[in-house]
């Protein structure tokens, strides 16, 4: 992987209820504590995933408790750490049906090249989402 991503640290914090910010200043990642495991919304760039994992631990959570890796869309700043995190945690990966080609690498429209680096950590999603689908884990429904 080439290219540089600004890795400006941002302190993790509780937003409200069971929702936490665990990203950096450049990349938003959010953690949801469902009482029966964690949902991570967006996995950051591959270059910033370590910062995000440290932020999760800093809030007192364990990455091993992540059960779902949920993606807002298929751009590299939202899926960059997914393959690694799925391997580390065994979490299931969720992405919208329309973004399947981006996350599998079938169509290279994830903006890595435009940002100046190569990306090859594509993945096959466990669950493809459509408008109106619900995700349930513990006490949380999305």
mmCIF file with all atom_site columns, N, CA, C and O in Angstrom, residues 15 39 92 94-95 101 108 111 123 137-138:
data_model
loop_
_atom_site.group_PDB
_atom_site.id
_atom_site.type_symbol
_atom_site.label_atom_id
_atom_site.label_alt_id
_atom_site.label_comp_id
_atom_site.label_asym_id
_atom_site.label_entity_id
_atom_site.label_seq_id
_atom_site.pdbx_PDB_ins_code
_atom_site.Cartn_x
_atom_site.Cartn_y
_atom_site.Cartn_z
_atom_site.occupancy
_atom_site.B_iso_or_equiv
_atom_site.pdbx_formal_charge
_atom_site.auth_seq_id
_atom_site.auth_comp_id
_atom_site.auth_asym_id
_atom_site.auth_atom_id
_atom_site.pdbx_PDB_model_num
ATOM 1  N N  . UNK A 1 15  ? -21.364 9.258   22.570 1.00 0.00 ? 15  UNK A N  1
ATOM 2  C CA . UNK A 1 15  ? -22.219 10.269  21.961 1.00 0.00 ? 15  UNK A CA 1
ATOM 3  C C  . UNK A 1 15  ? -23.496 10.396  22.795 1.00 0.00 ? 15  UNK A C  1
ATOM 4  O O  . UNK A 1 15  ? -23.827 11.455  23.296 1.00 0.00 ? 15  UNK A O  1
ATOM 5  N N  . UNK A 1 39  ? -21.606 -3.592  17.539 1.00 0.00 ? 39  UNK A N  1
ATOM 6  C CA . UNK A 1 39  ? -21.724 -3.321  16.109 1.00 0.00 ? 39  UNK A CA 1
ATOM 7  C C  . UNK A 1 39  ? -20.767 -2.183  15.815 1.00 0.00 ? 39  UNK A C  1
ATOM 8  O O  . UNK A 1 39  ? -20.811 -1.147  16.479 1.00 0.00 ? 39  UNK A O  1
ATOM 9  N N  . UNK A 1 92  ? -19.432 -10.757 11.474 1.00 0.00 ? 92  UNK A N  1
ATOM 10 C CA . UNK A 1 92  ? -20.089 -10.836 10.156 1.00 0.00 ? 92  UNK A CA 1
ATOM 11 C C  . UNK A 1 92  ? -20.072 -9.458  9.515  1.00 0.00 ? 92  UNK A C  1
ATOM 12 O O  . UNK A 1 92  ? -20.197 -8.448  10.200 1.00 0.00 ? 92  UNK A O  1
ATOM 13 N N  . UNK A 1 94  ? -21.635 -6.652  6.845  1.00 0.00 ? 94  UNK A N  1
ATOM 14 C CA . UNK A 1 94  ? -22.891 -6.210  6.248  1.00 0.00 ? 94  UNK A CA 1
ATOM 15 C C  . UNK A 1 94  ? -22.613 -5.014  5.349  1.00 0.00 ? 94  UNK A C  1
ATOM 16 O O  . UNK A 1 94  ? -21.933 -4.066  5.756  1.00 0.00 ? 94  UNK A O  1
ATOM 17 N N  . UNK A 1 95  ? -23.174 -5.028  4.155  1.00 0.00 ? 95  UNK A N  1
ATOM 18 C CA . UNK A 1 95  ? -23.039 -3.899  3.230  1.00 0.00 ? 95  UNK A CA 1
ATOM 19 C C  . UNK A 1 95  ? -24.272 -3.860  2.329  1.00 0.00 ? 95  UNK A C  1
ATOM 20 O O  . UNK A 1 95  ? -24.913 -4.900  2.093  1.00 0.00 ? 95  UNK A O  1
ATOM 21 N N  . UNK A 1 101 ? -20.121 -4.666  -5.398 1.00 0.00 ? 101 UNK A N  1
ATOM 22 C CA . UNK A 1 101 ? -19.020 -4.664  -6.360 1.00 0.00 ? 101 UNK A CA 1
ATOM 23 C C  . UNK A 1 101 ? -17.808 -3.886  -5.851 1.00 0.00 ? 101 UNK A C  1
ATOM 24 O O  . UNK A 1 101 ? -16.667 -4.232  -6.170 1.00 0.00 ? 101 UNK A O  1
ATOM 25 N N  . UNK A 1 108 ? -13.610 -1.121  -9.352 1.00 0.00 ? 108 UNK A N  1
ATOM 26 C CA . UNK A 1 108 ? -12.706 -0.298  -8.548 1.00 0.00 ? 108 UNK A CA 1
ATOM 27 C C  . UNK A 1 108 ? -13.193 1.143   -8.489 1.00 0.00 ? 108 UNK A C  1
ATOM 28 O O  . UNK A 1 108 ? -12.674 2.034   -9.150 1.00 0.00 ? 108 UNK A O  1
ATOM 29 N N  . UNK A 1 111 ? -12.348 4.720   -4.357 1.00 0.00 ? 111 UNK A N  1
ATOM 30 C CA . UNK A 1 111 ? -11.602 5.968   -4.175 1.00 0.00 ? 111 UNK A CA 1
ATOM 31 C C  . UNK A 1 111 ? -10.199 5.806   -3.604 1.00 0.00 ? 111 UNK A C  1
ATOM 32 O O  . UNK A 1 111 ? -9.562  6.799   -3.268 1.00 0.00 ? 111 UNK A O  1
ATOM 33 N N  . UNK A 1 123 ? -13.306 -7.845  0.403  1.00 0.00 ? 123 UNK A N  1
ATOM 34 C CA . UNK A 1 123 ? -13.953 -8.932  1.136  1.00 0.00 ? 123 UNK A CA 1
ATOM 35 C C  . UNK A 1 123 ? -15.299 -9.250  0.503  1.00 0.00 ? 123 UNK A C  1
ATOM 36 O O  . UNK A 1 123 ? -15.868 -8.431  -0.225 1.00 0.00 ? 123 UNK A O  1
ATOM 37 N N  . UNK A 1 137 ? -29.372 -6.970  17.097 1.00 0.00 ? 137 UNK A N  1
ATOM 38 C CA . UNK A 1 137 ? -28.395 -7.603  17.976 1.00 0.00 ? 137 UNK A CA 1
ATOM 39 C C  . UNK A 1 137 ? -28.641 -7.080  19.368 1.00 0.00 ? 137 UNK A C  1
ATOM 40 O O  . UNK A 1 137 ? -28.715 -5.861  19.576 1.00 0.00 ? 137 UNK A O  1
ATOM 41 N N  . UNK A 1 138 ? -28.787 -7.988  20.325 1.00 0.00 ? 138 UNK A N  1
ATOM 42 C CA . UNK A 1 138 ? -29.035 -7.588  21.699 1.00 0.00 ? 138 UNK A CA 1
ATOM 43 C C  . UNK A 1 138 ? -30.240 -6.676  21.796 1.00 0.00 ? 138 UNK A C  1
ATOM 44 O O  . UNK A 1 138 ? -31.302 -6.987  21.268 1.00 0.00 ? 138 UNK A O  1
#
